[in-house]
């Protein structure tokens, strides 16, 4: 799953949080992360896991919520609380 962000420091902080939460994280360009849980999960379960972790991170960093967007490759659901979702460009 791809997560985009507007500021490099936000991306670095989020990547570290996700790594501590047992996710594999790779930078995908200057303003994006590719994230997946290290545990083998079905796609839907992996999506729920990452969404949940992102919700927690956003609660811990309310000043950064607007800087983080969850990107889905196929399907765009309604917003999760204050998280934005969009199709990749």
mmCIF file of C-alpha atoms in Angstrom:
data_model
loop_
_atom_site.group_PDB
_atom_site.id
_atom_site.type_symbol
_atom_site.label_atom_id
_atom_site.label_comp_id
_atom_site.label_asym_id
_atom_site.label_seq_id
_atom_site.Cartn_x
_atom_site.Cartn_y
_atom_site.Cartn_z
ATOM 1 C CA UNK A 1 0.000 0.000 0.000
ATOM 2 C CA UNK A 2 1.273 3.457 -0.822
ATOM 3 C CA UNK A 3 1.136 6.389 1.559
ATOM 4 C CA UNK A 4 1.995 9.855 0.294
ATOM 5 C CA UNK A 5 3.042 12.839 2.381
ATOM 6 C CA UNK A 6 3.888 16.460 1.722
ATOM 7 C CA UNK A 7 6.883 16.926 4.013
ATOM 8 C CA UNK A 8 10.009 14.747 4.194
ATOM 9 C CA UNK A 9 10.133 14.836 8.013
ATOM 10 C CA UNK A 10 6.534 13.559 8.172
ATOM 11 C CA UNK A 11 7.500 10.656 5.911
ATOM 12 C CA UNK A 12 10.572 9.824 7.975
ATOM 13 C CA UNK A 13 8.601 9.887 11.243
ATOM 14 C CA UNK A 14 5.803 7.780 9.773
ATOM 15 C CA UNK A 15 8.249 5.264 8.274
ATOM 16 C CA UNK A 16 9.957 4.804 11.645
ATOM 17 C CA UNK A 17 6.598 4.314 13.398
ATOM 18 C CA UNK A 18 5.508 1.719 10.831
ATOM 19 C CA UNK A 19 8.816 -0.151 11.079
ATOM 20 C CA UNK A 20 8.455 -0.325 14.881
ATOM 21 C CA UNK A 21 4.937 -1.675 14.244
ATOM 22 C CA UNK A 22 6.397 -4.622 12.288
ATOM 23 C CA UNK A 23 5.821 -3.324 8.771
ATOM 24 C CA UNK A 24 8.197 -3.396 5.831
ATOM 25 C CA UNK A 25 8.608 0.194 4.625
ATOM 26 C CA UNK A 26 10.397 1.521 1.554
ATOM 27 C CA UNK A 27 10.604 5.066 0.264
ATOM 28 C CA UNK A 28 8.946 5.308 -3.157
ATOM 29 C CA UNK A 29 10.186 8.647 -4.368
ATOM 30 C CA UNK A 30 10.563 11.831 -2.342
ATOM 31 C CA UNK A 31 7.005 11.950 -0.999
ATOM 32 C CA UNK A 32 5.720 8.373 -0.822
ATOM 33 C CA UNK A 33 6.151 5.166 1.149
ATOM 34 C CA UNK A 34 5.361 1.601 0.115
ATOM 35 C CA UNK A 35 4.167 -0.240 3.214
ATOM 36 C CA UNK A 36 3.199 -3.841 3.929
ATOM 37 C CA UNK A 37 2.852 -5.822 7.137
ATOM 38 C CA UNK A 38 5.680 -8.311 7.705
ATOM 39 C CA UNK A 39 3.148 -10.992 8.644
ATOM 40 C CA UNK A 40 1.638 -12.831 5.682
ATOM 41 C CA UNK A 41 -1.909 -11.461 5.467
ATOM 42 C CA UNK A 42 -4.623 -11.451 2.840
ATOM 43 C CA UNK A 43 -4.789 -8.140 0.962
ATOM 44 C CA UNK A 44 -7.926 -6.988 2.787
ATOM 45 C CA UNK A 45 -6.420 -7.784 6.190
ATOM 46 C CA UNK A 46 -3.155 -6.044 5.287
ATOM 47 C CA UNK A 47 -5.112 -2.958 4.232
ATOM 48 C CA UNK A 48 -7.012 -2.920 7.527
ATOM 49 C CA UNK A 49 -3.768 -3.339 9.474
ATOM 50 C CA UNK A 50 -2.069 -0.416 7.750
ATOM 51 C CA UNK A 51 -5.192 1.780 7.974
ATOM 52 C CA UNK A 52 -5.345 1.102 11.709
ATOM 53 C CA UNK A 53 -1.677 1.932 12.207
ATOM 54 C CA UNK A 54 -2.087 5.105 10.174
ATOM 55 C CA UNK A 55 -5.073 6.141 12.321
ATOM 56 C CA UNK A 56 -2.973 5.683 15.465
ATOM 57 C CA UNK A 57 -0.079 7.660 13.995
ATOM 58 C CA UNK A 58 -2.446 10.487 12.974
ATOM 59 C CA UNK A 59 -3.890 10.621 16.508
ATOM 60 C CA UNK A 60 -0.348 10.884 17.879
ATOM 61 C CA UNK A 61 0.585 13.558 15.294
ATOM 62 C CA UNK A 62 -2.564 15.685 14.739
ATOM 63 C CA UNK A 63 -0.478 18.471 13.205
ATOM 64 C CA UNK A 64 0.499 16.133 10.330
ATOM 65 C CA UNK A 65 -2.889 14.669 9.360
ATOM 66 C CA UNK A 66 -3.327 16.954 6.360
ATOM 67 C CA UNK A 67 0.140 15.999 5.122
ATOM 68 C CA UNK A 68 -0.611 12.252 4.816
ATOM 69 C CA UNK A 69 -2.711 10.522 2.138
ATOM 70 C CA UNK A 70 -3.472 6.825 1.716
ATOM 71 C CA UNK A 71 -3.356 5.740 -1.944
ATOM 72 C CA UNK A 72 -5.298 2.746 -3.267
ATOM 73 C CA UNK A 73 -4.579 1.139 -6.597
ATOM 74 C CA UNK A 74 -8.056 -0.118 -7.481
ATOM 75 C CA UNK A 75 -10.829 0.939 -5.162
ATOM 76 C CA UNK A 76 -11.471 4.195 -3.377
ATOM 77 C CA UNK A 77 -13.745 3.991 -0.324
ATOM 78 C CA UNK A 78 -15.119 6.886 1.707
ATOM 79 C CA UNK A 79 -12.759 8.835 3.941
ATOM 80 C CA UNK A 80 -11.593 7.237 7.195
ATOM 81 C CA UNK A 81 -12.070 9.929 9.815
ATOM 82 C CA UNK A 82 -9.580 12.555 8.696
ATOM 83 C CA UNK A 83 -7.453 10.425 6.348
ATOM 84 C CA UNK A 84 -7.610 11.263 2.665
ATOM 85 C CA UNK A 85 -7.825 8.557 0.013
ATOM 86 C CA UNK A 86 -7.218 8.892 -3.691
ATOM 87 C CA UNK A 87 -6.370 6.839 -6.728
ATOM 88 C CA UNK A 88 -2.729 6.981 -7.824
ATOM 89 C CA UNK A 89 -1.995 9.525 -10.525
#
